[in-house]
mmCIF file of C-alpha atoms in Angstrom:
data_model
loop_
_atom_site.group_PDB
_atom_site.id
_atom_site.type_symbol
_atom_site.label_atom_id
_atom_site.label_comp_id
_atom_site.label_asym_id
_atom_site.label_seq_id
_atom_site.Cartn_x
_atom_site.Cartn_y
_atom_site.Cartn_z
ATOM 1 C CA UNK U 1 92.360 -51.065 -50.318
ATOM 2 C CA UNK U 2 94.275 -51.177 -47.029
ATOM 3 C CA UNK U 3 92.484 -48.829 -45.001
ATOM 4 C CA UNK U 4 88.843 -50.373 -44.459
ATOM 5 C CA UNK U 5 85.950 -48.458 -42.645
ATOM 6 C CA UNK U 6 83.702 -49.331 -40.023
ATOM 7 C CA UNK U 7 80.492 -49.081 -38.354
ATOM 8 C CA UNK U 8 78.574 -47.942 -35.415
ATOM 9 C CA UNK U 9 77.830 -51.948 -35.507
ATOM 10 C CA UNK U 10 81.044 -53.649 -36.633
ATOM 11 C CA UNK U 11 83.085 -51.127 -34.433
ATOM 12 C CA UNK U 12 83.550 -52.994 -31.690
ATOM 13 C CA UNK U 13 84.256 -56.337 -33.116
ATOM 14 C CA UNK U 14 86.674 -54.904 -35.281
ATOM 15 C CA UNK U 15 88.654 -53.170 -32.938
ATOM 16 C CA UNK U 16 88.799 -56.414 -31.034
ATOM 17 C CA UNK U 17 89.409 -59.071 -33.400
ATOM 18 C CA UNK U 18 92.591 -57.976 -34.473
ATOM 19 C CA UNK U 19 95.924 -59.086 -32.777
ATOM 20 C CA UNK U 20 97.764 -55.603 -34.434
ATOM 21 C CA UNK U 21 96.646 -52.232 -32.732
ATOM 22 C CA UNK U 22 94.210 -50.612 -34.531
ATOM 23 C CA UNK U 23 94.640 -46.799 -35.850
ATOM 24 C CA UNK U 24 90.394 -45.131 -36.432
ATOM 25 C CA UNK U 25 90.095 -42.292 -38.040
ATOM 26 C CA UNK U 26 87.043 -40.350 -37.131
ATOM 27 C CA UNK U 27 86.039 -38.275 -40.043
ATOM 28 C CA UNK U 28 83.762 -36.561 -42.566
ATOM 29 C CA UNK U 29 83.351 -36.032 -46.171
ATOM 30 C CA UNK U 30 83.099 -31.944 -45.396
ATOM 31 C CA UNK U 31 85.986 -32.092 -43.554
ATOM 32 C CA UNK U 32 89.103 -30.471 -45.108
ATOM 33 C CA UNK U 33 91.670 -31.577 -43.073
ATOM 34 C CA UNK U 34 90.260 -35.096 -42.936
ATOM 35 C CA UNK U 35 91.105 -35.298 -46.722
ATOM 36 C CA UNK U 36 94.331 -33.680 -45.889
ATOM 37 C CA UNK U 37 95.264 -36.357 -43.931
ATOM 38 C CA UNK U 38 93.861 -39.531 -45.633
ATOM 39 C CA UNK U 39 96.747 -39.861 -48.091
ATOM 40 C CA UNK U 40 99.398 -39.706 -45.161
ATOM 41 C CA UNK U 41 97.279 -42.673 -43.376
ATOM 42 C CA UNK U 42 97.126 -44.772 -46.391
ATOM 43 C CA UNK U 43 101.352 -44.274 -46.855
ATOM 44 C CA UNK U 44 101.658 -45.041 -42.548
ATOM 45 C CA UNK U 45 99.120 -48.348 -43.277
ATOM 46 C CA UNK U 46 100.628 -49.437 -46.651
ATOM 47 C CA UNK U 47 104.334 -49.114 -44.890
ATOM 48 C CA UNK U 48 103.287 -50.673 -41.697
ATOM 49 C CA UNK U 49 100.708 -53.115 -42.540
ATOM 50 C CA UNK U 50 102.910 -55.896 -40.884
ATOM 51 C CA UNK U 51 102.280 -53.390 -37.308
ATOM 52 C CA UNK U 52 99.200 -51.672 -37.634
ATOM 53 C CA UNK U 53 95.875 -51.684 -39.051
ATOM 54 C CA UNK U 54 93.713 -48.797 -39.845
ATOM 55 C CA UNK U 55 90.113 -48.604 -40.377
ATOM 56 C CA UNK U 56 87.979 -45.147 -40.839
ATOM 57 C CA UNK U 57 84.527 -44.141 -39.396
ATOM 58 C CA UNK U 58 82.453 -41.472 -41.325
ATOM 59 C CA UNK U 59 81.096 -39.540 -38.119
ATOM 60 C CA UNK U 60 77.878 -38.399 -40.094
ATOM 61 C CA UNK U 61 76.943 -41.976 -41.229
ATOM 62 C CA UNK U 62 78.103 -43.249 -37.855
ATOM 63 C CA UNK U 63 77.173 -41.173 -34.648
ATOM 64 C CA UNK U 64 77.081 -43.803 -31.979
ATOM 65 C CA UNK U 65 80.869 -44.160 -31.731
ATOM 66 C CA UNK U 66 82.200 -41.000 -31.924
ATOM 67 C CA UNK U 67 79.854 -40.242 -28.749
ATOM 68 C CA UNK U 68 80.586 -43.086 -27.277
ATOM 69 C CA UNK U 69 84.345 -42.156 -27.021
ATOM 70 C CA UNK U 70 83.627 -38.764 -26.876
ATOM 71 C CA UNK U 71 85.388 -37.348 -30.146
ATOM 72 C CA UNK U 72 84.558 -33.773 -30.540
ATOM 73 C CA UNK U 73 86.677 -32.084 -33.608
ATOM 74 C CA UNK U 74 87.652 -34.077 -36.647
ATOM 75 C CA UNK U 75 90.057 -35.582 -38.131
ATOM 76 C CA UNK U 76 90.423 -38.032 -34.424
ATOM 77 C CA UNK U 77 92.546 -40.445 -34.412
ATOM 78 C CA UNK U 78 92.449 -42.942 -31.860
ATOM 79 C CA UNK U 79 94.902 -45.980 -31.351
ATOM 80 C CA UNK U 80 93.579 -49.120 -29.969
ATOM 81 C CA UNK U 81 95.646 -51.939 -28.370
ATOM 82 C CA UNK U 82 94.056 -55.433 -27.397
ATOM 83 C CA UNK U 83 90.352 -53.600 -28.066
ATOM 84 C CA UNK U 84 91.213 -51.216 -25.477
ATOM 85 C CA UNK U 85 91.789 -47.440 -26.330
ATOM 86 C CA UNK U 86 95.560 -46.392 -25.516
ATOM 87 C CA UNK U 87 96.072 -42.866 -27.195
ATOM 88 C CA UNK U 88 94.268 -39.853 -28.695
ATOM 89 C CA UNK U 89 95.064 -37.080 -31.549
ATOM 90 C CA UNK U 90 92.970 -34.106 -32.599
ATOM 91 C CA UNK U 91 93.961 -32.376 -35.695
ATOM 92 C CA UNK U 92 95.729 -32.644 -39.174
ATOM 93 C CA UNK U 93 99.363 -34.106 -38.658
ATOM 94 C CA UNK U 94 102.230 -34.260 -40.897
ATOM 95 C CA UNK U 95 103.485 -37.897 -41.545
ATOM 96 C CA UNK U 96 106.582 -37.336 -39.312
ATOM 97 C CA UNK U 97 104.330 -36.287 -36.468
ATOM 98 C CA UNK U 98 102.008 -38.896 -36.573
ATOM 99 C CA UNK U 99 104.774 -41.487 -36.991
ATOM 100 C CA UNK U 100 106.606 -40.307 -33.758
ATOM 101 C CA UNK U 101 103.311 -40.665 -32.197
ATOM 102 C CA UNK U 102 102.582 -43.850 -33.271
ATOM 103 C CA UNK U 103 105.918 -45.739 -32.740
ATOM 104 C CA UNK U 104 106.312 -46.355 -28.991
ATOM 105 C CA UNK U 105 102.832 -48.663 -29.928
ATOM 106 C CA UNK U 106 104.349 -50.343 -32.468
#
């Protein structure tokens, strides 16, 4: 699998160990547009797994992080550059959208 999930306690060592920036995807299992969007994530990591890594964090088994950085509404996506947080989406996206988002960190 390309997109691997993480932990309230692997969260920060994974987001720091890697020399790519890192794409999490704060989510839920009772979250519709969270499975909406999980396909498009696993096309954007399987295309750009050279560029980017992402990993997902199930809010309800995990509620340490999401406080931590303050995520509020799911699906949150939040890019990660050198273990340092860089940029922040809310909300369902189509591919295109999260794509032009994502490039200028590429």
């Amino acid at each position: 699998m390309i997109i691997l999930s993480t932990t309230d306690q692997t969260f920060e060592k994974d987001i720091s160990e890697s020399n790519l920036p890192i794409l999490v995807d704060f989510w839920a299992e009772w979250c519709g547009p969270c499975l909406q969007i999980a396909p498009i994530l696993e096309e954007i990591a399987i295309e750009n797994k050279d560029k980017i890594k992402i990993i997902k964090l199930n809010i309800d088994q995990n509620p340490n992080i999401p406080q931590k950085y303050g995520v509020r509404g799911i699906p949150t996506l939040k890019l990660f550059k050198n273990g340092n947080l860089v940029e922040t989406k809310v909300g369902s996206l189509p591919k295109s959208a999260l794509l032009a988002w994502l490039q200028p960190n590429l």
